[in-house]
Every structure is written in structure tokens, then in C-alpha cells.
Coordinates of C-alpha atoms (C1' of nucleotides) in Angstrom, one line a residue:
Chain A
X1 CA 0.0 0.0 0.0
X2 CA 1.5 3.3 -0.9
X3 CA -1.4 5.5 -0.1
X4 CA -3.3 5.5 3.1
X5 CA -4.7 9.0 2.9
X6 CA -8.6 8.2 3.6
X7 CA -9.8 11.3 4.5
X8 CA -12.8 9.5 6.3
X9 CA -9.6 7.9 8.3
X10 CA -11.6 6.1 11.3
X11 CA -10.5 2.8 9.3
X12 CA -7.2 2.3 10.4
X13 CA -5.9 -0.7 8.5
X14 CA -3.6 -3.4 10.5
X15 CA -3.1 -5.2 6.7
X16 CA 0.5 -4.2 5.7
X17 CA 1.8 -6.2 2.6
X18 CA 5.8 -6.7 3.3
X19 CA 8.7 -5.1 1.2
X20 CA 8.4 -6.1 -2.4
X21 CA 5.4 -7.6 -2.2
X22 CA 2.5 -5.7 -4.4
X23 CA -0.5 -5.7 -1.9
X24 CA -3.2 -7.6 -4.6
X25 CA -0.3 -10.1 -4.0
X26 CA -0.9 -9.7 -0.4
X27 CA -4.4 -9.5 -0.4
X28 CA -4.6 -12.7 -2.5
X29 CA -1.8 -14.7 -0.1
X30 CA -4.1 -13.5 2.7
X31 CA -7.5 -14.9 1.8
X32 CA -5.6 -18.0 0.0
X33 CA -3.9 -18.6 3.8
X34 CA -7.8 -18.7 5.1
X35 CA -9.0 -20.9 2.6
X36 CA -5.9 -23.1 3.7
X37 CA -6.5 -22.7 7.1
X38 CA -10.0 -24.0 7.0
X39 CA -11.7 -20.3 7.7
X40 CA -13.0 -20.8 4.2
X41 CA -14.5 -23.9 2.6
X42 CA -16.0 -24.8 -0.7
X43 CA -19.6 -23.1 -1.0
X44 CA -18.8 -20.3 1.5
X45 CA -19.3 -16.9 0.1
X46 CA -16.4 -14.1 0.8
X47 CA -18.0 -10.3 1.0
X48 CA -18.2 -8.4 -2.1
X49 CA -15.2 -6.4 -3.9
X50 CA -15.8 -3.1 -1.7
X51 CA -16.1 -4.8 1.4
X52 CA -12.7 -7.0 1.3
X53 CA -11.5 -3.9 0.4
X54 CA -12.5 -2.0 3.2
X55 CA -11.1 -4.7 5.6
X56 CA -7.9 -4.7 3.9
X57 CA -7.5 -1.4 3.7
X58 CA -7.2 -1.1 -0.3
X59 CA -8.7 -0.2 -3.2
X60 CA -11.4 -2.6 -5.0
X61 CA -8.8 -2.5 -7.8
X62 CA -6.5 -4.1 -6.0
X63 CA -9.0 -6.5 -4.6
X64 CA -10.4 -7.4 -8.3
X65 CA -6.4 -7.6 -9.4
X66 CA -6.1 -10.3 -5.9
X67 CA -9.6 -11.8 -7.2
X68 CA -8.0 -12.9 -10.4
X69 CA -5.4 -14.7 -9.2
X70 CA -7.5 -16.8 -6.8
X71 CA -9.9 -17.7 -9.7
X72 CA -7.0 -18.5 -11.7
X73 CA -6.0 -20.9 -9.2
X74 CA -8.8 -22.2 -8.7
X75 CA -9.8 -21.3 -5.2
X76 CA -12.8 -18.9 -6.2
X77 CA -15.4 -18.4 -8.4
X78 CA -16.9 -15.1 -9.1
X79 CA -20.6 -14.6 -9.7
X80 CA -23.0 -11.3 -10.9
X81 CA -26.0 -9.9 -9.6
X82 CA -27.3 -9.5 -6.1
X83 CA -26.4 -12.8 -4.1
X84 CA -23.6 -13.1 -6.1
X85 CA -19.7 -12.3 -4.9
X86 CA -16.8 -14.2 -5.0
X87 CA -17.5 -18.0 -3.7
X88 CA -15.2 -20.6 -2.6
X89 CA -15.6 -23.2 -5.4
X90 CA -12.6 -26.0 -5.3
X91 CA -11.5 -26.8 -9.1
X92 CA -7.7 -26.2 -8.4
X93 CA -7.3 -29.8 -10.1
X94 CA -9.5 -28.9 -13.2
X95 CA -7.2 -25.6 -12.9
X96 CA -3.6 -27.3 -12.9
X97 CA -4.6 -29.7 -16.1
X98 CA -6.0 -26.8 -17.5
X99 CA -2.1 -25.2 -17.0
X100 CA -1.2 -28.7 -18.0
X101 CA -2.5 -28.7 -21.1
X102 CA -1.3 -25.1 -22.1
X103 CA 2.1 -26.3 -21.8
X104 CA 1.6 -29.4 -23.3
X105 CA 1.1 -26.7 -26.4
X106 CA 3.4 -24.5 -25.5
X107 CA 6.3 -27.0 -25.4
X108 CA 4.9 -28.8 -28.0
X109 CA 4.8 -32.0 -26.9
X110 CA 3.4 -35.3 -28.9
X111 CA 0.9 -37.3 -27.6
X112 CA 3.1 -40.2 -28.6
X113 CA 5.8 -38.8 -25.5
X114 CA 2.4 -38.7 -23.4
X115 CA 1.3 -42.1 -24.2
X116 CA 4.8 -43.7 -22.9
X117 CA 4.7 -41.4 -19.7
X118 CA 0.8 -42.8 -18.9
X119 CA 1.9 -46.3 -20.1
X120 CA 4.8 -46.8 -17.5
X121 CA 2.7 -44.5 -14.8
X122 CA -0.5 -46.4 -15.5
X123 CA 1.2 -49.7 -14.9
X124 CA 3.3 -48.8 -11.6
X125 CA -0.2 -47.3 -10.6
X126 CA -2.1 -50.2 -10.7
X127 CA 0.1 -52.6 -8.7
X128 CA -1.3 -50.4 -6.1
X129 CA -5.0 -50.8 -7.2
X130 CA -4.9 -54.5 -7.1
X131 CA -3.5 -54.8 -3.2
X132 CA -6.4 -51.7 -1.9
X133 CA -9.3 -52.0 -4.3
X134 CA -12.5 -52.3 -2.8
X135 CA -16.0 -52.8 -3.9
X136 CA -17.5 -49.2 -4.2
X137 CA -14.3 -49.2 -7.0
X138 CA -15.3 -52.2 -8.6
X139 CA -19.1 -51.1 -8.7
X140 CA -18.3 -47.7 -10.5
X141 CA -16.0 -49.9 -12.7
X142 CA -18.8 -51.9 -13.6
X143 CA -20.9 -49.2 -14.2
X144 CA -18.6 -47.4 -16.1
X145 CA -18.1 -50.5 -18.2
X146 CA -22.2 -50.8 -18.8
X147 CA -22.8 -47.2 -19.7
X148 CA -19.5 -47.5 -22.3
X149 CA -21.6 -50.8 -23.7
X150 CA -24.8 -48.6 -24.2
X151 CA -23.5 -46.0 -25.9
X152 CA -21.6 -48.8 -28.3
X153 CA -25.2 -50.7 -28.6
X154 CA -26.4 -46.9 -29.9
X155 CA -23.5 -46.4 -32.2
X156 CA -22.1 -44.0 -30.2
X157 CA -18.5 -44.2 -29.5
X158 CA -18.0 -44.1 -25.5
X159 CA -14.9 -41.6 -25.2
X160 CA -15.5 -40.4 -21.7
X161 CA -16.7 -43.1 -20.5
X162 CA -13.1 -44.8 -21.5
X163 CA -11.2 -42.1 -20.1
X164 CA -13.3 -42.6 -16.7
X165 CA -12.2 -45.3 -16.7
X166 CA -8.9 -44.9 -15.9
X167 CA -9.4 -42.5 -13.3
X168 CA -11.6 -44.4 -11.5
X169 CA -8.8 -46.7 -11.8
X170 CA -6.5 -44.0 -10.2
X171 CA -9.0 -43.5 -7.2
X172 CA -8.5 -47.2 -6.6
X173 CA -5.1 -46.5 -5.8
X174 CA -6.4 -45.0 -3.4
X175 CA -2.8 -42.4 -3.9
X176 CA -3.8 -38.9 -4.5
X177 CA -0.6 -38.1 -6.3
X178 CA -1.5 -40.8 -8.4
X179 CA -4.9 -39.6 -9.3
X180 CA -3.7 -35.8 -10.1
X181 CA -0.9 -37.6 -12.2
X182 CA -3.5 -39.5 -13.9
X183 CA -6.4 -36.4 -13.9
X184 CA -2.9 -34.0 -16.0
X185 CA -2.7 -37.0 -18.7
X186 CA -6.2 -37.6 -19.2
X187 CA -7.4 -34.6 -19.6
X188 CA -4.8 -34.0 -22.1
X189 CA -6.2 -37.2 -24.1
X190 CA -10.1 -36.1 -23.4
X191 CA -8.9 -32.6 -25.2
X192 CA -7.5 -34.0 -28.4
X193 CA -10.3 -36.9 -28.3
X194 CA -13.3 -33.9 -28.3
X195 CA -10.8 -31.8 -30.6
X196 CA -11.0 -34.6 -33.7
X197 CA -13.9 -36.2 -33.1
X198 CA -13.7 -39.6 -35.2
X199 CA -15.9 -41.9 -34.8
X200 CA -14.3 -45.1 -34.5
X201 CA -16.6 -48.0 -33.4
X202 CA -14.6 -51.0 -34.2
X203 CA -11.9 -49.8 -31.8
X204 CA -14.4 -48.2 -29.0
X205 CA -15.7 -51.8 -29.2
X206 CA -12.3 -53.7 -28.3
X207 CA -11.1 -51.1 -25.6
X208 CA -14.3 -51.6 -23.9
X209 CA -13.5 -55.4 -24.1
X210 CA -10.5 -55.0 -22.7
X211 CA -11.7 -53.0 -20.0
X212 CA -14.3 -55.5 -18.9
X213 CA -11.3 -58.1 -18.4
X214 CA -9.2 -55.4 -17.0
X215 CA -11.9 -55.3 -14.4
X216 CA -12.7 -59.4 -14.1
X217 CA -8.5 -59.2 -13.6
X218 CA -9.0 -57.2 -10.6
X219 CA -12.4 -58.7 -9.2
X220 CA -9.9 -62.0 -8.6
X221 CA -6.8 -59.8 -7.8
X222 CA -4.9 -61.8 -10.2
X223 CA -2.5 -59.1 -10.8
X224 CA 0.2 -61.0 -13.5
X225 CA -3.3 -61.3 -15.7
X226 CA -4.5 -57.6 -15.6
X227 CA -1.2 -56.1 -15.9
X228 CA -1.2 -58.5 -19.7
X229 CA -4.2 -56.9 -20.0
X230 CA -3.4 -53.4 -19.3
X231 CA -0.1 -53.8 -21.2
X232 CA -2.4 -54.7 -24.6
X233 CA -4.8 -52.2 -23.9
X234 CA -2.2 -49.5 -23.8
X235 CA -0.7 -50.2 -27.1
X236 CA -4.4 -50.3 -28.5
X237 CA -3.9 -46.7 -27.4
X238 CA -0.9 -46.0 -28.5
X239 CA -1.3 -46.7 -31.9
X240 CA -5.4 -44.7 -32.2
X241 CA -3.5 -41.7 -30.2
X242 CA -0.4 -41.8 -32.5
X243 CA -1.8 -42.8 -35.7
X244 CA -1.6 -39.2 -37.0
X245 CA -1.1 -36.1 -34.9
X246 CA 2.0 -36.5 -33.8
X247 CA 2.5 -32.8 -32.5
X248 CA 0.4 -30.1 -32.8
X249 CA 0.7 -26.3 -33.0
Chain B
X1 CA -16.9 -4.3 -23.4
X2 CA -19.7 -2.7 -21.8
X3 CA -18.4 1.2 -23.4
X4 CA -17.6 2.1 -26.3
X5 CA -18.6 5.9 -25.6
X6 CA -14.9 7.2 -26.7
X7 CA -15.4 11.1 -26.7
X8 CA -12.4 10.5 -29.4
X9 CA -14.0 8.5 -31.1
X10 CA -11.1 7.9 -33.7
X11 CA -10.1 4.9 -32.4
X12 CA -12.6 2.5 -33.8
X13 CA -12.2 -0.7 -31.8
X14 CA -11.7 -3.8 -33.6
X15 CA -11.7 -6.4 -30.6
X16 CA -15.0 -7.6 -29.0
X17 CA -15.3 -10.2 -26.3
X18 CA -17.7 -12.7 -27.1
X19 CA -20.8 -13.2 -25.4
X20 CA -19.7 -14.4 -22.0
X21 CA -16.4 -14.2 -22.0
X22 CA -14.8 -10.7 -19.5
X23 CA -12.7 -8.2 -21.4
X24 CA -9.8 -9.0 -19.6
X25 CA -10.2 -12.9 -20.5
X26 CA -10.6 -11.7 -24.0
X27 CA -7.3 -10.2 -23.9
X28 CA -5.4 -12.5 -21.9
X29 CA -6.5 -14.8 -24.6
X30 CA -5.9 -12.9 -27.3
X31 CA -2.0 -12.6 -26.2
X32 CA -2.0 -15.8 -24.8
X33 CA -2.6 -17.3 -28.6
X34 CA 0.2 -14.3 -29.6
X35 CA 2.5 -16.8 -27.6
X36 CA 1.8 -19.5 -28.6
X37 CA 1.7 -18.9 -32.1
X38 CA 5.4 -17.3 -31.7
X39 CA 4.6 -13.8 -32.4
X40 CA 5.8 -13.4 -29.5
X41 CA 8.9 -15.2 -27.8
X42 CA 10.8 -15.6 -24.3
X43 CA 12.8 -12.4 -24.0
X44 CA 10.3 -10.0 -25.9
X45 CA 8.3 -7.0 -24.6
X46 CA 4.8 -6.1 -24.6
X47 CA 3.9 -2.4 -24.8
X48 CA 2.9 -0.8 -21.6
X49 CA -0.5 -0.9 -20.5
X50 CA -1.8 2.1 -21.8
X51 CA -0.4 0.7 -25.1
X52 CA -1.9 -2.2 -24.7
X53 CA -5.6 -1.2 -23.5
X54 CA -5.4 1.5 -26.3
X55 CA -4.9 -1.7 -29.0
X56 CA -7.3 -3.8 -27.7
X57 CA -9.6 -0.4 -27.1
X58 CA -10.2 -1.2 -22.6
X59 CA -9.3 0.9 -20.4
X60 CA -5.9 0.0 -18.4
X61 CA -7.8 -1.6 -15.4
X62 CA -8.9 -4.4 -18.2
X63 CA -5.5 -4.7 -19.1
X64 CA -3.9 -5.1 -15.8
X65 CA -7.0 -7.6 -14.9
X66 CA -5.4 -9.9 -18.5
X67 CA -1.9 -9.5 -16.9
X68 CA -2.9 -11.3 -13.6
X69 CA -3.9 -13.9 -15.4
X70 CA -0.9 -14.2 -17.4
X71 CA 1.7 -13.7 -14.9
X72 CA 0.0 -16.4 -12.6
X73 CA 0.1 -18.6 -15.6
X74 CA 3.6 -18.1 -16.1
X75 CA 3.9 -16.6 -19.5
X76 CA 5.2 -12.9 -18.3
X77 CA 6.7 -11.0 -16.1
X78 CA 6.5 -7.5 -15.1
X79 CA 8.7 -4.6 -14.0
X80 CA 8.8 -1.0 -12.9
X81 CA 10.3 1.6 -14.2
X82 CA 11.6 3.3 -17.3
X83 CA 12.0 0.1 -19.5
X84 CA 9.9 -1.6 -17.6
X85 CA 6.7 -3.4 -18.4
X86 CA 5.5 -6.9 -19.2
X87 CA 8.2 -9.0 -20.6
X88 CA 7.6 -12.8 -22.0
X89 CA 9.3 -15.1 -19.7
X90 CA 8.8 -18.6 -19.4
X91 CA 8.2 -19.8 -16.3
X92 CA 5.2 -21.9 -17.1
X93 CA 6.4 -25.4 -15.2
X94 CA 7.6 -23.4 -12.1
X95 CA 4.2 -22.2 -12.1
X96 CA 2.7 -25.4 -12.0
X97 CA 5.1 -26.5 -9.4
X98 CA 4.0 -23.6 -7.6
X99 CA -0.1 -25.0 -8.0
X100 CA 0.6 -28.4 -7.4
X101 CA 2.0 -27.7 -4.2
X102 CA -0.8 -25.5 -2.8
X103 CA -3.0 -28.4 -3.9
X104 CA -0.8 -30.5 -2.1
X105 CA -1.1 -28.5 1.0
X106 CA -4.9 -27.7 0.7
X107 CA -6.0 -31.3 0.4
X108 CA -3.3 -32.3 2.8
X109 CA -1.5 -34.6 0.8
X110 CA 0.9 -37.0 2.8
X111 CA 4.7 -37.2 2.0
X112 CA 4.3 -41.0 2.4
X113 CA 1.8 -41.3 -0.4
X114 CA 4.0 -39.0 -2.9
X115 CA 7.2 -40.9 -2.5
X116 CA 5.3 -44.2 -3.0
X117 CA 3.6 -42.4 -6.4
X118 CA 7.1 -41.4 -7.0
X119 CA 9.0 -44.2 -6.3
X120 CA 6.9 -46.0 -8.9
X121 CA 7.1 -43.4 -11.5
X122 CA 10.4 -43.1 -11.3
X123 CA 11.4 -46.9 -11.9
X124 CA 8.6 -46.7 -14.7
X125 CA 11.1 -43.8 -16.1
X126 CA 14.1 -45.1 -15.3
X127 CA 13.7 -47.6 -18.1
X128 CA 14.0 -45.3 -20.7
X129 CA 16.7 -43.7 -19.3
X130 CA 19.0 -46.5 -19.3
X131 CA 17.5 -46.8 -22.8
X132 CA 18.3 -43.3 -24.2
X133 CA 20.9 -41.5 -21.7
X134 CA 23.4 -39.5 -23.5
X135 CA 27.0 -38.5 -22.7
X136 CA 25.5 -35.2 -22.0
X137 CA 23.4 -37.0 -19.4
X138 CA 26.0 -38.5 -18.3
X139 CA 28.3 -35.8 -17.5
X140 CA 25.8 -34.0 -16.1
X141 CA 24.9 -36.9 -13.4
X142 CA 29.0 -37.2 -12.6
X143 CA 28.9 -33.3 -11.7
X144 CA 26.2 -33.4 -10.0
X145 CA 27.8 -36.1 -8.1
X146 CA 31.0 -34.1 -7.5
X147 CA 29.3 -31.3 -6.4
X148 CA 27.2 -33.3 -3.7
X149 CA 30.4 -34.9 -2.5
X150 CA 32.3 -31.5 -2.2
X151 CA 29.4 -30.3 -0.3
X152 CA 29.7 -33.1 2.2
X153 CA 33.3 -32.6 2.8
X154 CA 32.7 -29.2 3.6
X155 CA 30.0 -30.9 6.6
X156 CA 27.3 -29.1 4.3
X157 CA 23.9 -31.4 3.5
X158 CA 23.7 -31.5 -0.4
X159 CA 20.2 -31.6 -0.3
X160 CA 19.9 -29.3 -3.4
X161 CA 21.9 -31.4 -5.5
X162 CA 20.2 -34.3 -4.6
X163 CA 17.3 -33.6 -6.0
X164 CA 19.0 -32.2 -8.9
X165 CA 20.2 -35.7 -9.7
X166 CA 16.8 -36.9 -10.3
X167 CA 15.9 -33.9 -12.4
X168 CA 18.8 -34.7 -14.1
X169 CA 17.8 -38.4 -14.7
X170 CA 14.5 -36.9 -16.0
X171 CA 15.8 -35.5 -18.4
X172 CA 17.8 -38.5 -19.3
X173 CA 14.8 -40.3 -20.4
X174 CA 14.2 -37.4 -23.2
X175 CA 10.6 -37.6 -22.7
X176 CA 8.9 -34.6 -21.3
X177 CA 6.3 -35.5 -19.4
X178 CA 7.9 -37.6 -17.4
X179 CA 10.1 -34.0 -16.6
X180 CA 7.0 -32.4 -15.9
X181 CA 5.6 -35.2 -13.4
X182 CA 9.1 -35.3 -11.9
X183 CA 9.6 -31.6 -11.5
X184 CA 6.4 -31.8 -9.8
X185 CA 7.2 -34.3 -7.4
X186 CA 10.8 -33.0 -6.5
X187 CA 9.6 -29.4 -6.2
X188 CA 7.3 -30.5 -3.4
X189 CA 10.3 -32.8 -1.5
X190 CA 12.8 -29.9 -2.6
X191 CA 10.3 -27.5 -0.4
X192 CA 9.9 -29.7 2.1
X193 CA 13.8 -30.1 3.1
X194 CA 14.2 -26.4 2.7
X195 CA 11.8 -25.7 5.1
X196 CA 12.7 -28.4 8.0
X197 CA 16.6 -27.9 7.6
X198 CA 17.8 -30.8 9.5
X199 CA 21.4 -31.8 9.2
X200 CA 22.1 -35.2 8.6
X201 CA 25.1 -36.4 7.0
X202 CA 25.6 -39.1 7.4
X203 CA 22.1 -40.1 5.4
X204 CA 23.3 -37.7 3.0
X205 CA 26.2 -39.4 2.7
X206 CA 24.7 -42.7 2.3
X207 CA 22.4 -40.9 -0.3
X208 CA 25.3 -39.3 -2.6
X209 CA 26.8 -43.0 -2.7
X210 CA 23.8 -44.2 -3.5
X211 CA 23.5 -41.7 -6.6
X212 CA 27.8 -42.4 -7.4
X213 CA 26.2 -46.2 -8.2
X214 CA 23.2 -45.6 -10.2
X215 CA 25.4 -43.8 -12.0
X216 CA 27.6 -46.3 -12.8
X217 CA 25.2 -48.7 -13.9
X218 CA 23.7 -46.1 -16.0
X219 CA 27.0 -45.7 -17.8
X220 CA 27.4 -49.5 -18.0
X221 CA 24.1 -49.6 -19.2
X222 CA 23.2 -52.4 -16.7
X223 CA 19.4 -51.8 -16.1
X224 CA 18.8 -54.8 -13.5
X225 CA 21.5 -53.7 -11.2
X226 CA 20.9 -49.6 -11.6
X227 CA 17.2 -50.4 -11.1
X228 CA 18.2 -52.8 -7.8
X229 CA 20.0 -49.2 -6.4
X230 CA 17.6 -47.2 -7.2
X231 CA 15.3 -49.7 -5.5
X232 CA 17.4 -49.3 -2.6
X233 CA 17.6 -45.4 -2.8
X234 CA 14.3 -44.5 -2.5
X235 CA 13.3 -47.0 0.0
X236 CA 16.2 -45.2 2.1
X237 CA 14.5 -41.7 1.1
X238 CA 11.3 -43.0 2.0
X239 CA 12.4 -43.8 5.9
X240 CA 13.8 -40.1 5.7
X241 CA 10.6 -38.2 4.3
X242 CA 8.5 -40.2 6.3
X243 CA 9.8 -40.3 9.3
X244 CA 7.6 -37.5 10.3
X245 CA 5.6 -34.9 9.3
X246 CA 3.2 -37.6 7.6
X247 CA 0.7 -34.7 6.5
X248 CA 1.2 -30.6 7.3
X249 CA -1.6 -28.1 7.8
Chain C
dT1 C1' 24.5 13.3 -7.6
dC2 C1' 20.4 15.0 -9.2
dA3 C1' 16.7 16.0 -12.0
dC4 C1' 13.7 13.7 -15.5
dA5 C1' 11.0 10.5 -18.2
dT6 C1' 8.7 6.2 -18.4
dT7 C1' 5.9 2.6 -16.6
dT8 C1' 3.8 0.0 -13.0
dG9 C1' 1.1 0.3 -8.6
dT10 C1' -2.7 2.2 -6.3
dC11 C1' -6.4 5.2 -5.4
dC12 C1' -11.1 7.5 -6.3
dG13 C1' -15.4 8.4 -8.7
dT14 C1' -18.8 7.0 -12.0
dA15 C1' -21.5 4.4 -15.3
dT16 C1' -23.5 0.1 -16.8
dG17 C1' -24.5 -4.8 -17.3
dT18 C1' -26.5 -8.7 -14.7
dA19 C1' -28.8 -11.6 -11.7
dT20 C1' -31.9 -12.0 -7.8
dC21 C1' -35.9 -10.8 -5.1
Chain D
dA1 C1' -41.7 -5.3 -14.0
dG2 C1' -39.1 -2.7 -10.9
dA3 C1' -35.8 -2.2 -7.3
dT4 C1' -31.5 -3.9 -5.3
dA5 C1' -26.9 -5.6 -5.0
dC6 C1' -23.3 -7.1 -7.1
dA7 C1' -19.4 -7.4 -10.8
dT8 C1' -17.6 -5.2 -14.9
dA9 C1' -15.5 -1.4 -17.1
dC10 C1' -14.4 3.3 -17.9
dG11 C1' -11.5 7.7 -16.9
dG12 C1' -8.4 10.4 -14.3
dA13 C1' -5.0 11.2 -10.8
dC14 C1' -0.9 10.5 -8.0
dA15 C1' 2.8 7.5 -5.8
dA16 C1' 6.7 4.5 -6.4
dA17 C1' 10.2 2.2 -8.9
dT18 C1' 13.8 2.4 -12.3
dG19 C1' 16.6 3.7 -15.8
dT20 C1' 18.8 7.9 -18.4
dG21 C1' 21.2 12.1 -19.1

DNA sequence: TCACATTTGTCCGTATGTATC
DNA sequence: AGATACATACGGACAAATGTG
């Protein structure tokens, strides 16, 4: 803060940002430490632009500047009209693939590069799903596998439902790291996969398959089978994913 | 853009937000594609705010809303001063270092489970770095090594460096995601030793051996023995990591 | 060293769009 | 439909930082 010359000066701030910092950076840090802290959870609402501003002591420019770096990050979300204000709203996951994916552009990176990262991740992943894999998993397995079969039965190819797959497959790790790991990649593949949207039944059909004995693999935690399995199903990836494409600008 | 009520009206405004989309997302957008297309490039400046509100016809409050949004993304910097302004910088994967880390802080992700995710990712990489390690690698991994030892003589914890080894290796395996996911990981462990600065050496010590024969299997490009070390490495960082501090608030 | 120019940082005031009641 | 409360966006001003002559 470089100016503190409110004439109406009853509202003496205590919020001082430190040396170097810019104060939306402080203002932002501040509200972030609450969220952190617990003060804050998902579906609160914080007070409108004018009155953080008033508590912090700064302009409602600075607190629309702090705003848009906690929306960027995920923390908030920001709606209009009269109950409306910024909300705590968690999508910092859906906001770090979304980073993930810009540099996957940026860098220019091939999905072929991707594929052997999610191949050797995938497998190391699910030595972990076959020892803690329990039955709510298999049951949204299951049902992930049925609604992929309907969609085939209508001629519809089941994308989503066969990258839901795999992170249900992640949450049966029951490793967080594991699942955000898994979240970056896939939502990398769920981009391109809406991006050119071919329509591929034949091989829809045989990834489902292979799903379905991924699944009867783990149902009898015979681990040496589904990791076959998993190995055949990833080159089946590989080579729809790779086929053309290679990089993209 | 709500106004477009320019008393000078001579600057006709070719830039409109699309229904739904804020001004400043507009323009962060607009530049953001600037980037990646490679109009503009790492080093380069952007005109000053005025310049850049008076382009894109918003006021300078827009513009500085756009910046946020890039700067938090990683894709400028800013400075003061006479030849100051926004400058393209890439810092893109420190930012998403920086996001996975508050993530792993807000959902209170335990050390214990990101060494085991990393312990397994690792190994999974490790494979194509025996496969595709260069004499750049290579020399690389033997300074690092050096550098780790001198450390220890001087009864200073090489902490930095070890983690630098494993960066290192990243790169090894030339694929880039596997960078990303590591870079990631290490940033986390690499903030977690910074911030509980315990001194021990003789772990250290133990660890910098550890590295000296992974390296030499590397360069004798024997996988089963490099991958038995490595094995043994980050069980041995696992009993450090995890000795306490299983989850932070 | 010291003034000066440039550019970001921050403030205030005002108008308008938008969603809710 | 109208009033209310909120974000969005504008313009203008001054402070602070930083490089230049």
C-alpha cells in the first residue's frame, strides 16, 4: 500500500503487505492462507469487492487484481448480480490440467511422448489398485463399463466413459498423487479426443472389451493377468493416439 | 466491453469479447494465442498498459485484470520503471510446481503417499533412461555427483543437489512429461527439506553413494543392477521423508 | 549526484451490465 | 416489472520504482 490518505480515516488498517510484495499479491496470499486454514470452505461466500477492500485497507482495484489470481488458481469463483460475490468453489485440479494442457502446447509436446509417460505411470499405478481395491471401486467400474456398452449398442463411441475409466482406476489407488498424475494425462487425451472427433466403433468396441477383463483381472486380484491386459490395452492406445497427430501447433 | 462511448472517437475498436467471455479474459487470450503462435517469444516485450488497453480499445484496469492472469500462468513477467513493463518469460512449469504444491497443501496430501507415487514413477522412467541416456546425461549426473560430494566434505547437506540428480535423470529419459511429473514431485520434497533444515550427513552421505552407483550402472548400461540401487535409494528416502511430518496443515 | 522521463502500482469516482428478489 | 446488489468497465489522478542524461 502506498497510499493510506482516507480522509474519512476512522478505518485504520492493520493489513500491511511486506517489502516487495505488491498488496493484490498480499491480499490474495491472505485470503488463500484462510481458505488453507479452513476459515473458508468450498460453498462459502467471501463479502463483495468493496467490502474486502475495506477490511484490507485497499482499493477494490487491487482486490479485483487479488480476485483474479484466486480464480485463476482455482480457489474462487466469481458470480454477478445481487447474491452473487466471490465463492469458494474448489476446481484447483481442473485448474492445474488446464495449465497442464497449455504447456503441453506450448512445449509442443506429442501425444506419442504422453502415451509412454501414462503407459509406465498407469502400470506402476495399478500394482497399487490391485493390493487396496474395494468394492465401491469395482461397482463404478462396472458401471462405467455398462454405460461405455450402451453408448456402443447406440452407435455412439463411449470416449468419456473410456477415459473414466482410468481414473476411476486412479482412485483405486487410493494415492492422490496418483490420481492428479493421472487427472494432467487424461485430460490432455479427453482434449484431443473432443478436438478430432472420429468416430471409431470397431476400436471403442475392443477397448471396452478389454476394459471388462481389465476389471474381471482385478475382481480376482490376479494381478500377472490384468497387468497382460493393461499392457495390450495401452498399445491399442498408443497406436489410435499416435496414428496421426503427432505434435500439434 | 460494456463502453464504447470514446469522446475521441477515432479509435474504432476492432476487438470484442464474445458473449460471455470478461474483457480481460478476452485479452489474456488474445496474447496468450500471440505466444503460442510465436509472435511473441521468451525475452520479448509487450507495450505498456496504456499501449496495450489503447490496441485492444479497454481501459488500463482491463489490461492489468489480462496480466494477472498471465503472470499467474507463467507466461510474463513484469517490472517497474523506465524500460519496464511486461516481458515474456517462461516460467510456465515453475508455475505449475507452484499449484501443485498448494494443492498438495490444501488437500493435505501425505509425504508418504507421494514418495510411493514417486517411487513408482520413477522406476517406470528409469527404463527409458538407461534406454536413451546421453553422454551429455552422463556428464551431467557425474557433476552433480562431485558437487554433492564437495558439499559433504565441507559438513554441508547437499540436499539441493540431490534432487538435482533426479531432475537430471528426468531429463535423461528425453521424454517430457515424465520432466513435468518429476519436476512436480521434487519441487514438493525440494520445499519440504528447505523448510525443515535438518542436518544429517551421514544419510546424506549414504544418499550421494547411492547416486555415485546408479550412475555407474547407467553408464554400464546395466538396467537390472541400476534399477536394484535405485530400488534401494528411495526406500532409504522414504524412511527419511517419512519419518515424520506424515501430512502438514 | 540529481533531476527527468517512463511505466507499474494504487487510489477514487462514475456508469453500466447482470442476476436476484 | 421494478428495485436492489453485485461485478464489470471506464477515466483520471498521483505515488513509487527504475533507468537515463
Amino acid at each position: 500500500m502506498k497510499k493510506d490518505n482516507s480522509e474519512s480515516s476512522k478505518n485504520t488498517t492493520y493489513f500491511r503487505p511486506y517489502k516487495g510484495e505488491r498488496s493484490f499479491e498480499a491480499v490474495s496470499g491472505e485470503i488463500k492462507k484462510l481458505i488453507f486454514q479452513g476459515v473458508f470452505k468450498a460453498g462459502d461466500k467471501l463479502p463483495p469487492e468493496t467490502e474486502i477492500g475495506r477490511q484490507f485497507g485497499v482499493s477494490r482495484q487491487t482486490v479485483r487484481e487479488a480476485l483474479r489470481i484466486l480464480e485463476q488458481s482455482g480457489f474462487i469463483t466469481i458470480q454477478q448480480g445481487v447474491n452473487g460475490g466471490p465463492m469458494i468453489t474448489d476446481t484447483v485440479l481442473s485448474r492445474l490440467s488446464n495449465m497442464f494442457l497449455d504447456i503441453f502446447y506450448f512445449k509442443r509436446l506429442s501425444l506419442d511422448e504422453l502415451t509412454e509417460a501414462r503407459f509406465g505411470i498407469e502400470k506402476a499405478m495399478f500394482k497399487h489398485v490391485i493390493e487396496r481395491v474395494e468394492e465401491t471401486d469395482v461397482e463404478a467400474l462396472k458401471k462405467n463399463v455398462e454405460e461405455a456398452k450402451i453408448k456402443l449398442e447406440k452407435n455412439d463411441t463411449p470416449f468419456e466413459e473410456n477415459i473414466e475409466f482410468h481414473r476411476i482406476l486412479a482412485r483405486a489407488s487410493k494415492n492422490f498423487v496418483y490420481m492428479i498424475v493421472i487427472e494432467l494425462l487424461m485430460s490432455v487425451v479427453s482434449h484431443f479426443h473432443s478436438e478430432r472427433n472420429e468416430k471409431d466403433l470397431k476400436k471403442s468396441a475392443r477397448i471396452v472389451h478389454l476394459h471388462e477383463a481389465i476389471l474381471e483381472g482385478i475382481v480376482e486380484k490376479d494381478y500377472d493377468r490384468s497387468v497382460l491386459i493393461l499392457d495390450e490395452l495401452l498399445k491399442e492406445v498408443r497406436t489410435i493416439l499416435t496414428k496421426k497427430g503427432q505434435n500439434m501447433a
